[in-house]
mmCIF file of C-alpha atoms in Angstrom:
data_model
loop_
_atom_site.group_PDB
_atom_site.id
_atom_site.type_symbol
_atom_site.label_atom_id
_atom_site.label_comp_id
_atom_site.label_asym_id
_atom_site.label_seq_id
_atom_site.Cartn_x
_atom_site.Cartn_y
_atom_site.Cartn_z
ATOM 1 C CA UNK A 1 25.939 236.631 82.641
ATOM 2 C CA UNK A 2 22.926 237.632 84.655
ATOM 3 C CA UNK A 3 22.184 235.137 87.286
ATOM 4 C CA UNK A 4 18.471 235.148 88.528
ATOM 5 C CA UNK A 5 17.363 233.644 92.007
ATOM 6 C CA UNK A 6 13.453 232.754 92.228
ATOM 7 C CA UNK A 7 12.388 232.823 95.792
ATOM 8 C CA UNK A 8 8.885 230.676 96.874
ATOM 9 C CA UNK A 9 6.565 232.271 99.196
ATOM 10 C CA UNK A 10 6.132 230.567 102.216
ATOM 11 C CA UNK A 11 2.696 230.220 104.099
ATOM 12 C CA UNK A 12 2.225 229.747 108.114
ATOM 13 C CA UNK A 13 0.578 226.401 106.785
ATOM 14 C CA UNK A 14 4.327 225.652 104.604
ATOM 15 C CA UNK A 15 5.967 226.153 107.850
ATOM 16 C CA UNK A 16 3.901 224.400 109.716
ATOM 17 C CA UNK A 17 4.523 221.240 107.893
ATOM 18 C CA UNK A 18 7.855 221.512 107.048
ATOM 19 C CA UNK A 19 8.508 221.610 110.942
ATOM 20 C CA UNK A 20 6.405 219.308 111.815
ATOM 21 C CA UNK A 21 8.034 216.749 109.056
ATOM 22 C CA UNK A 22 11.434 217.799 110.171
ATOM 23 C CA UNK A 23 10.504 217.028 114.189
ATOM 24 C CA UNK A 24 9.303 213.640 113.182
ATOM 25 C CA UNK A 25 12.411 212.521 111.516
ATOM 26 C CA UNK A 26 14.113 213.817 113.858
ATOM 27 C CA UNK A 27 12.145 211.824 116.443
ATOM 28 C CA UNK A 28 12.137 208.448 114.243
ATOM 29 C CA UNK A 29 16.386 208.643 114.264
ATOM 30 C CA UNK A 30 16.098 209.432 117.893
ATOM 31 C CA UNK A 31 13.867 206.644 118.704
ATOM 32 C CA UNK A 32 15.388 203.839 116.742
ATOM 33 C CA UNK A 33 18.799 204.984 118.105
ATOM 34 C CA UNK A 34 16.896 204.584 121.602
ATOM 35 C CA UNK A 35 16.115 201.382 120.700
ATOM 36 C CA UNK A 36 19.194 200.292 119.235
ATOM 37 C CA UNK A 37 21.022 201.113 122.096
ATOM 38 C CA UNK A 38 18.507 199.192 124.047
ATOM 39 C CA UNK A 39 19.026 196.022 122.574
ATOM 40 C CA UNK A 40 22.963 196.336 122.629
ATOM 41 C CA UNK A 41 22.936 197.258 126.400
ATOM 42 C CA UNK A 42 20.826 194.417 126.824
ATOM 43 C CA UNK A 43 20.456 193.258 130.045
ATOM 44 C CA UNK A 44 20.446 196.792 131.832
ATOM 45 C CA UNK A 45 17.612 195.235 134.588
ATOM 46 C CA UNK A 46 17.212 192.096 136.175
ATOM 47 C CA UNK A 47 15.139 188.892 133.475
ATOM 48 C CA UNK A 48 12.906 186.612 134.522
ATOM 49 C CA UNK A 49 13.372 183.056 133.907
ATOM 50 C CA UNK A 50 10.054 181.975 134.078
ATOM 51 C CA UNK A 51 9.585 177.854 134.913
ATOM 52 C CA UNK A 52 6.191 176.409 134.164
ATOM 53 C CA UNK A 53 6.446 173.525 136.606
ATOM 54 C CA UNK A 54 6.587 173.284 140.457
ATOM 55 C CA UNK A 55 9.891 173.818 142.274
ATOM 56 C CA UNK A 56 12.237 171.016 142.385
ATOM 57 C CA UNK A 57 11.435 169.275 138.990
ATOM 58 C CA UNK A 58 14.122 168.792 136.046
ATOM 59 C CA UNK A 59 13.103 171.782 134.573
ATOM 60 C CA UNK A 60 13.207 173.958 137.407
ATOM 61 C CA UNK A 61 16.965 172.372 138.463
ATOM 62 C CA UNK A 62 17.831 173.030 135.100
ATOM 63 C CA UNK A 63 17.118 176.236 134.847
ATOM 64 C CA UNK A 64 18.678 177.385 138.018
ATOM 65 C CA UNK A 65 21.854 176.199 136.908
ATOM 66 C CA UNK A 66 21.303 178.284 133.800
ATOM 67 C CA UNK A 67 20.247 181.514 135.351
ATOM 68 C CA UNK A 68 23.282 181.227 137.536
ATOM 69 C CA UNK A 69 25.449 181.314 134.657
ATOM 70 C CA UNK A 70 23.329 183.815 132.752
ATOM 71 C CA UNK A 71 23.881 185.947 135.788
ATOM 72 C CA UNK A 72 27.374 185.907 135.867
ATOM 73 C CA UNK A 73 28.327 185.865 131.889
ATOM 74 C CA UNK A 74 26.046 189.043 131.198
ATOM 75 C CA UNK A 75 26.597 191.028 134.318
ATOM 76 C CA UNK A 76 22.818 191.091 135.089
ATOM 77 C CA UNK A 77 20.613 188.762 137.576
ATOM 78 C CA UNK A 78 18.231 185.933 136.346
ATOM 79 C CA UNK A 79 15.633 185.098 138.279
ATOM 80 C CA UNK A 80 13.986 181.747 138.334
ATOM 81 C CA UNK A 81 10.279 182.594 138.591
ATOM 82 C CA UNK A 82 8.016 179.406 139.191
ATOM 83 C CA UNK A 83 4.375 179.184 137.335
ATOM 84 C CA UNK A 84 3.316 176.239 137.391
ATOM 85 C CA UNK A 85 -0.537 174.876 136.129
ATOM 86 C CA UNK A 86 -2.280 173.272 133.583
ATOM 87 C CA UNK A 87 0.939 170.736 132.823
ATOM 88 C CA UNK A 88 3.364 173.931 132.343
ATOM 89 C CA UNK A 89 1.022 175.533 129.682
ATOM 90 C CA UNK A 90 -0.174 178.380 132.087
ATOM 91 C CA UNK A 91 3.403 179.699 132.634
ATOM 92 C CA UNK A 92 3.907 179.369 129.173
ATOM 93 C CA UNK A 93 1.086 180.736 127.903
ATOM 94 C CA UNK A 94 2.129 183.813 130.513
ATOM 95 C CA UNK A 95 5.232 184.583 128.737
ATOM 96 C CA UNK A 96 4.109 184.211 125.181
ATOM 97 C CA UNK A 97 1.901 187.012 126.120
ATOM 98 C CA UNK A 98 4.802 188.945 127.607
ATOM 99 C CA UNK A 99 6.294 192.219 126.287
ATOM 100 C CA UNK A 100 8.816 190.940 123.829
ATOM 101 C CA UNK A 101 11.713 192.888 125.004
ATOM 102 C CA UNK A 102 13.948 190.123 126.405
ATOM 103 C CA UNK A 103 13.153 190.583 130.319
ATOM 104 C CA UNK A 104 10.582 187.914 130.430
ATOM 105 C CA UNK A 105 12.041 184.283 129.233
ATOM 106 C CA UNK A 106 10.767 180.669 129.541
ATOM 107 C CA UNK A 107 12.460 177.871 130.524
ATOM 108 C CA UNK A 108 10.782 174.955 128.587
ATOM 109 C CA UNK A 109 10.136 171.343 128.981
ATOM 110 C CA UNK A 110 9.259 171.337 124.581
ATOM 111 C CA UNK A 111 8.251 168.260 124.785
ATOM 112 C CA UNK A 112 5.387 168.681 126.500
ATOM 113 C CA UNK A 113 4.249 171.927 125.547
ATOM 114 C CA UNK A 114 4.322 170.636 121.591
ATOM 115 C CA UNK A 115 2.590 167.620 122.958
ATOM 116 C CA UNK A 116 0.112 170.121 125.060
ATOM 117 C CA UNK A 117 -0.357 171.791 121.776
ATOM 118 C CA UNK A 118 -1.264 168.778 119.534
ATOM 119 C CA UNK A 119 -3.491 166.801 122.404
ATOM 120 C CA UNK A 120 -5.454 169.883 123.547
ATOM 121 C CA UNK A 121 -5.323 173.062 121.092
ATOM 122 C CA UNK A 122 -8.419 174.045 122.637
ATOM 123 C CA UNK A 123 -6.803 174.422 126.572
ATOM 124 C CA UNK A 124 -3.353 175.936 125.458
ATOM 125 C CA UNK A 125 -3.099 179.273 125.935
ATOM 126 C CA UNK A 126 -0.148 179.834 122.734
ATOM 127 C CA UNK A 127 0.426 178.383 119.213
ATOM 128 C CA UNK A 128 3.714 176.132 119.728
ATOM 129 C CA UNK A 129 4.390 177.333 116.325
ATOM 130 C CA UNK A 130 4.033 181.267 116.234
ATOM 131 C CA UNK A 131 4.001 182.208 119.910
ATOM 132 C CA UNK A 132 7.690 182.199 120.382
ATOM 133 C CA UNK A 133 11.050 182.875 119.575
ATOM 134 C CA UNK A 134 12.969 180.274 120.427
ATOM 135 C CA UNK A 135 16.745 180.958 121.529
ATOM 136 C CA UNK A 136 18.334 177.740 122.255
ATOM 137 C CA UNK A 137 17.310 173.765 123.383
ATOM 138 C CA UNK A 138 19.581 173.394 126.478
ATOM 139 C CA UNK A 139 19.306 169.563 126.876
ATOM 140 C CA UNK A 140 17.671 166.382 126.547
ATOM 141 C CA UNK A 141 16.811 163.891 128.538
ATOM 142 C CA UNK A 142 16.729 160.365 127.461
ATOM 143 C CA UNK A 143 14.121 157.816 127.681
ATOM 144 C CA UNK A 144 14.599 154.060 128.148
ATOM 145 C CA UNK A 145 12.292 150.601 127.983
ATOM 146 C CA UNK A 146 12.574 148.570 131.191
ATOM 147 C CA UNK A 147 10.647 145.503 132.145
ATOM 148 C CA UNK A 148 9.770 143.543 135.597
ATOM 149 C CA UNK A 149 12.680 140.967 135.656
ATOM 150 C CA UNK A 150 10.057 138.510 135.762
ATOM 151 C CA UNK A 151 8.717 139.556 132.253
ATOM 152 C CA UNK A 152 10.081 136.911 129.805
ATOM 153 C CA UNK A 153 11.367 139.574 127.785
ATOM 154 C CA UNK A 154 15.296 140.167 127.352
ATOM 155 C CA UNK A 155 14.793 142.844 124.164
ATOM 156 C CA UNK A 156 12.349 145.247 122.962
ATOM 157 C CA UNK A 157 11.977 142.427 120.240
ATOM 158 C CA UNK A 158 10.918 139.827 122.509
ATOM 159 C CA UNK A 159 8.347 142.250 124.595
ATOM 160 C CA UNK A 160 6.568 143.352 120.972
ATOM 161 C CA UNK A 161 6.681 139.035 120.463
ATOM 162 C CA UNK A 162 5.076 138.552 123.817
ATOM 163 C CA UNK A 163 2.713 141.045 122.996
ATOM 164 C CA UNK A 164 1.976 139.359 119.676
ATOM 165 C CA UNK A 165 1.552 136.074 121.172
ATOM 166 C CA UNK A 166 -0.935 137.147 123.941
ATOM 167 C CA UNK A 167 -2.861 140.417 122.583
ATOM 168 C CA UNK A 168 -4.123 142.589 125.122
ATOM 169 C CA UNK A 169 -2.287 141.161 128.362
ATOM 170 C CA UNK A 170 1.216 143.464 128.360
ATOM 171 C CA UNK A 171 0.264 146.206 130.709
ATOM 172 C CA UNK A 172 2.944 149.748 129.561
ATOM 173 C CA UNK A 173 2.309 152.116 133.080
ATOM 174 C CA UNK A 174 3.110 155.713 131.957
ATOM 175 C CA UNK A 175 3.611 158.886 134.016
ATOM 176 C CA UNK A 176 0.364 160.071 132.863
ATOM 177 C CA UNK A 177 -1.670 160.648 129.864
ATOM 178 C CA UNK A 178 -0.409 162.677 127.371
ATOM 179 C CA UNK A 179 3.064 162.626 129.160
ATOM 180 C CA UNK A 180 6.047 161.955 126.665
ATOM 181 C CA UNK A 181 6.411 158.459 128.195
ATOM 182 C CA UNK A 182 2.645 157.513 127.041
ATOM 183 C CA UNK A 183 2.726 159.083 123.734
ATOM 184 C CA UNK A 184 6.536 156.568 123.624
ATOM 185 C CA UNK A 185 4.008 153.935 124.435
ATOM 186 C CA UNK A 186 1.503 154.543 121.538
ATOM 187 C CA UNK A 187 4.161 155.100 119.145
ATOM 188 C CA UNK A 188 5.184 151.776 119.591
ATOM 189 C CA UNK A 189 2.137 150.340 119.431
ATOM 190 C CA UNK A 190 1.421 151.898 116.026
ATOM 191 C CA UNK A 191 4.874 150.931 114.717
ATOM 192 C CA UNK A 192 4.632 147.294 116.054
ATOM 193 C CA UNK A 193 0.341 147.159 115.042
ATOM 194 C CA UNK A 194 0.482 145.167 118.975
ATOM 195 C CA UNK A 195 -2.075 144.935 121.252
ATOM 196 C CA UNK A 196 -0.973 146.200 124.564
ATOM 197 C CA UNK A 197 -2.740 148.098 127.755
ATOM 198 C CA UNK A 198 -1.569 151.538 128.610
ATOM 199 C CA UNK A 199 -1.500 152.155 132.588
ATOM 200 C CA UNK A 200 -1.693 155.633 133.200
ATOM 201 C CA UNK A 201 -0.489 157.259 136.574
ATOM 202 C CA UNK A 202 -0.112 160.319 138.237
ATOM 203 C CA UNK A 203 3.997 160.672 137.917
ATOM 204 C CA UNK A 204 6.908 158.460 137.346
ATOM 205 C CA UNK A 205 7.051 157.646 141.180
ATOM 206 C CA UNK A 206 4.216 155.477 141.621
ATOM 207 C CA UNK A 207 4.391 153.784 137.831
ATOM 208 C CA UNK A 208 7.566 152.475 138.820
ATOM 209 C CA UNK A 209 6.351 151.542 142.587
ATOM 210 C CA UNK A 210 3.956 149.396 140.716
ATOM 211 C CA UNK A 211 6.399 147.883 137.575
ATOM 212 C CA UNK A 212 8.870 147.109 140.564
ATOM 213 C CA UNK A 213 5.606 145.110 142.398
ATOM 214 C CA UNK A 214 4.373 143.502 139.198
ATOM 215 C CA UNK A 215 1.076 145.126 139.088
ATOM 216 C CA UNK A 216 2.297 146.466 135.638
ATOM 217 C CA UNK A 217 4.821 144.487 132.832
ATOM 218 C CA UNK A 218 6.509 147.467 131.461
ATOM 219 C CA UNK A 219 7.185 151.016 130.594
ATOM 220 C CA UNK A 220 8.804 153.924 128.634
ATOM 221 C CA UNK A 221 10.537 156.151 131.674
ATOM 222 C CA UNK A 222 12.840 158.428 131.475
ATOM 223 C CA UNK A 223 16.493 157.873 132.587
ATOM 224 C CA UNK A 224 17.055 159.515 135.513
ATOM 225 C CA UNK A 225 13.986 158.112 137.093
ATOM 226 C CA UNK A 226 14.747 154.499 135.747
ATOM 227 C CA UNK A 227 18.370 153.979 135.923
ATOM 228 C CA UNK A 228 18.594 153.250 140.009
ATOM 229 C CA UNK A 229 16.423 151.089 139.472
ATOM 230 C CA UNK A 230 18.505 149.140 136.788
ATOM 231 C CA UNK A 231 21.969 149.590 137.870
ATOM 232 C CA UNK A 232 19.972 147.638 141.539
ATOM 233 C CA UNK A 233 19.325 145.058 139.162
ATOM 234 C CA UNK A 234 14.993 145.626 139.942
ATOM 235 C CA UNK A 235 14.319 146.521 136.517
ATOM 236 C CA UNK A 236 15.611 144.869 133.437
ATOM 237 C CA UNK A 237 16.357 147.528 130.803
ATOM 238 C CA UNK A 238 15.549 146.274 127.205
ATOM 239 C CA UNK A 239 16.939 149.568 124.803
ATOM 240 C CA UNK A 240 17.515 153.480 125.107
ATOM 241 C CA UNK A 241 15.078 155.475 122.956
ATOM 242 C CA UNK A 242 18.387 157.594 121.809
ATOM 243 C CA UNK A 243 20.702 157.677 118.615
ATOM 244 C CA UNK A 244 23.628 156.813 120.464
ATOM 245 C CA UNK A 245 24.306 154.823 123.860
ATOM 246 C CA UNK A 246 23.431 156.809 127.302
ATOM 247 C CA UNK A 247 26.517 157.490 129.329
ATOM 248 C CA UNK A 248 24.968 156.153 132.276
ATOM 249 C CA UNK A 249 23.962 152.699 131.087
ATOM 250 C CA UNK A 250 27.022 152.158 128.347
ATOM 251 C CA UNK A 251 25.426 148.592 128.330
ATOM 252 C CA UNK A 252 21.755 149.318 126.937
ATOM 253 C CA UNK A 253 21.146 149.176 123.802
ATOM 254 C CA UNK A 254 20.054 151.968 121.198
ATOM 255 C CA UNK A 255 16.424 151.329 119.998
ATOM 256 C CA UNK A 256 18.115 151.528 116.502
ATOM 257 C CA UNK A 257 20.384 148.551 117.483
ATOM 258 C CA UNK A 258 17.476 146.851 118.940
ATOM 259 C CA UNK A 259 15.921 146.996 115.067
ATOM 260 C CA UNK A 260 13.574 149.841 115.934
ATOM 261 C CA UNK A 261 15.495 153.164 114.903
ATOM 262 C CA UNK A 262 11.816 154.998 114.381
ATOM 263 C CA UNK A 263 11.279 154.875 118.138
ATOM 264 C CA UNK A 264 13.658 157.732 119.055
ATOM 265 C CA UNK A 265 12.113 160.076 121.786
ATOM 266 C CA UNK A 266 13.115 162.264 124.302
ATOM 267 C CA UNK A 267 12.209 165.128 126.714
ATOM 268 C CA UNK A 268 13.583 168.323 125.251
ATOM 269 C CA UNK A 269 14.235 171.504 127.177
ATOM 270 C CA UNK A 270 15.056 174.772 126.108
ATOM 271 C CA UNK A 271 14.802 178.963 126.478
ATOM 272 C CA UNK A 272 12.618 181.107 124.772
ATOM 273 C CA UNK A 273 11.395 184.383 124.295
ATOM 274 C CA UNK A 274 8.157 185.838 123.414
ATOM 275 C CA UNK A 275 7.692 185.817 119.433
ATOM 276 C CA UNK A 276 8.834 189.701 118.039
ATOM 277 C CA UNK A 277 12.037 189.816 120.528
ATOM 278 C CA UNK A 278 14.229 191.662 118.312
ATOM 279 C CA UNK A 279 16.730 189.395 116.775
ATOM 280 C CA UNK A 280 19.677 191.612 118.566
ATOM 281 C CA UNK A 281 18.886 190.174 122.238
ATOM 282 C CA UNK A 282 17.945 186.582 120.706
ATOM 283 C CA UNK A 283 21.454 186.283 119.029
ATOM 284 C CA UNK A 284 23.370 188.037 122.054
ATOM 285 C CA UNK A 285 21.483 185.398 124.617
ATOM 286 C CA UNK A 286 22.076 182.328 122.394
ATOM 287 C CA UNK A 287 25.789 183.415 122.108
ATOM 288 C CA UNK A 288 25.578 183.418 125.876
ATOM 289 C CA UNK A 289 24.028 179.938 125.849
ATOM 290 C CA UNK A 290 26.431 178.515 123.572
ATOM 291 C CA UNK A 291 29.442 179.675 125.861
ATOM 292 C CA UNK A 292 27.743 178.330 128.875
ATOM 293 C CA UNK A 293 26.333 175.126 127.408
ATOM 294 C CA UNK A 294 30.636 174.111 126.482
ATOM 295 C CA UNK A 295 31.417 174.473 129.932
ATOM 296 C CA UNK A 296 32.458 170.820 131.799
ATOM 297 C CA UNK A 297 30.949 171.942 135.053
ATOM 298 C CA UNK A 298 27.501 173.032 133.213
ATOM 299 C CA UNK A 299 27.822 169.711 131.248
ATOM 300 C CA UNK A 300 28.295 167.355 135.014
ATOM 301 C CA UNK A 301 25.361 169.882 136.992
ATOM 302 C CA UNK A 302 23.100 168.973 133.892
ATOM 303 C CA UNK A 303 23.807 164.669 133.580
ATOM 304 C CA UNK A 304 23.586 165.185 137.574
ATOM 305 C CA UNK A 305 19.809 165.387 136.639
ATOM 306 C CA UNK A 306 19.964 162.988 134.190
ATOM 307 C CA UNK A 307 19.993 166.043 130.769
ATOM 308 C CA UNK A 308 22.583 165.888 128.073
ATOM 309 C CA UNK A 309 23.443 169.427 127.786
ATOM 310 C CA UNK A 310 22.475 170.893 124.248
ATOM 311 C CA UNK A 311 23.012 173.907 121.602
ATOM 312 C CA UNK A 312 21.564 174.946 118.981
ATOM 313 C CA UNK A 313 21.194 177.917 116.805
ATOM 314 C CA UNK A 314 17.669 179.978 117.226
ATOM 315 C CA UNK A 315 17.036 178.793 113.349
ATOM 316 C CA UNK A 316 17.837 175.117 114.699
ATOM 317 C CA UNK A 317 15.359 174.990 117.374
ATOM 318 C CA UNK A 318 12.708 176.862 115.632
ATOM 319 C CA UNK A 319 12.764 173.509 113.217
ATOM 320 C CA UNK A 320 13.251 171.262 115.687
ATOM 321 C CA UNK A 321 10.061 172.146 117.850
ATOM 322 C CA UNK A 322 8.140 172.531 115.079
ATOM 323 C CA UNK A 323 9.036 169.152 113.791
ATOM 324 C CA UNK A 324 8.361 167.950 117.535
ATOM 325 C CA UNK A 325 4.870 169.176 117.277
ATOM 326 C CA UNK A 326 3.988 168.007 113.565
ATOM 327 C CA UNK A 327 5.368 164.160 115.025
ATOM 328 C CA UNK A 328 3.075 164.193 117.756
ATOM 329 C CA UNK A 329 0.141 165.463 115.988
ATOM 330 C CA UNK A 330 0.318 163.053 113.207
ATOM 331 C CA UNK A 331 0.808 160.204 116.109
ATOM 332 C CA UNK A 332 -2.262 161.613 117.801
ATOM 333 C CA UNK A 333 -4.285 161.393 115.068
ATOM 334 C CA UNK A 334 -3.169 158.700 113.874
ATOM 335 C CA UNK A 335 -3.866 156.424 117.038
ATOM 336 C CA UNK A 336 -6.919 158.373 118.179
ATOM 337 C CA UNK A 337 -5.216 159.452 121.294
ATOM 338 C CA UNK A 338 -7.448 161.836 122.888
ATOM 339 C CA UNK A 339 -7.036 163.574 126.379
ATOM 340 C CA UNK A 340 -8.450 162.307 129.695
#
């Protein structure tokens, strides 16, 4: 049998293109080999932690605590970076505009930044919604209804009576406007349809300076900030704005036992990454977290400041943000809350 071979004529053009297709797969395996290995030897260089508040706050101490552990679990430093401005949205608006390569992280207080986002779209510099990737939420901190102990008022039930029976002279003093602990306020005031005065101030310091004078009847604080002032007997504390009892005060009531289980709120905090951080360093930093987060001594340094320590999966805290921000929006809307 005669075998016949049939040879094609190259041109310098062929040749030309053949090489250059063969050099760019080469290149393609190279680089996503390059980047493969990236992600798995992920830290190789110091990350930035970046907190969007003033040294000193909850956030901040929280996220010290974390970067410490960070540190020594992955073998490479974090570094707490402080940015604060703009009620944390300029340092978070910083690292949602970061290179999303897992050296540039935020420490978040979520429930202001989703409140941020619903209250003033216009002024915040990300989309609560698309802007990140979010790893974990790390903890929560508890709010908790507490009255002057001359207020006649002995249960969240009897304040929303006394606010029945005398519309428009119960005075709530919040930590600001737009702050979790006015937006508490306002929910209630929807849910109950009462007629009450919000008081803002400038921090939880001098709102309580006042409730403890009288100036004011009531407020929505969180716990840390409230609970000296209960366990001295100077504030009377009606119901925890929590599924299940607070630790600290075993003897306050859940707003669900007080016959109010809508009114749950807290101050959620959490780390993130800017949005396209491959899912490799997400999953090997939440694996981190979820380690760290078990640990007893983590769990005491966190309920030192007053946080529950918290885990979640990335999926997890993606919905529970975003279900954070749709709440607030619909209760800004709904009760014409608009910004100072």
């Amino acid at each position: 049998m005669k075998t016949t071979f049939s040879f094609i004529k190259t041109t310098n053009t062929n040749r030309r293109q053949t090489i250059a297709a063969i050099a760019a797969g080469v290149w393609l395996t190279c680089g996503s080999l390059g980047v493969a290995h990236a992600q798995s030897d992920y830290p190789n260089k110091p990350v930035k932690l970046v907190v969007p508040y003033a040294p000193g706050g909850a956030t901040d101490v929280i996220g010290r605590v974390l970067a410490k552990h960070l540190s020594d679990q992955l073998g490479q430093q974090f570094i707490v970076e402080n940015r604060a401005g703009a009620g944390g949205s300029l340092g978070a608006g910083q690292v949602s505009k970061s290179p999303a390569d897992g050296y540039t992280l935020l420490m978040g207080a979520f429930t202001s930044h989703t409140i941020n986002a619903a209250l003033t779209p216009a002024l915040t510099p990300f989309d609560i919604q698309k802007s990140f990737a979010h790893i974990s939420l790390v903890g929560t901190v508890p709010l908790v209804f507490v009255v002057n102990p001359t207020v006649p008022a002995n249960s969240v039930k009897e304040l929303v009576d006394l606010a029945k029976a005398k519309p428009g002279t119960v005075t709530f003093a919040s930590a600001g406007n737009g702050s979790p602990q006015h937006l508490a306020i306002e929910m209630l005031k929807l849910q109950t349809k009462i007629d009450a005065v919000h008081v803002p101030y400038k921090g939880s310091g001098p709102a309580i300076a006042d409730l403890l004078g009288g100036q004011v009847n009531a407020m929505i604080d969180t716990v840390p900030a409230a609970q000296s002032q209960i366990k001295a007997g100077k504030l009377r504390a009606l119901a925890t704005t929590t599924k299940e009892r607070v630790a600290s005060l075993p003897d306050v009531p859940t707003v669900g036992e007080a016959g109010f289980p809508d009114m749950l709120v807290s101050s959620m905090f959490g780390i993130s990454a800017p949005a396209g951080t491959p899912d490799a360093i997400v999953q090997k930093l939440n694996a981190a977290l979820k380690d760290i987060l078990s640990r007893q001594e983590v769990k005491d340094s966190m309920l030192a400041q007053g946080t529950i320590a918290t885990y979640n999966t990335p999926e997890e805290s993606s919905k529970i943000i975003n279900d954070e921000f749709t709440k607030w929006a619909k209760l800004i809307k709904d009760g014409n809350i608009k910004p100072e």
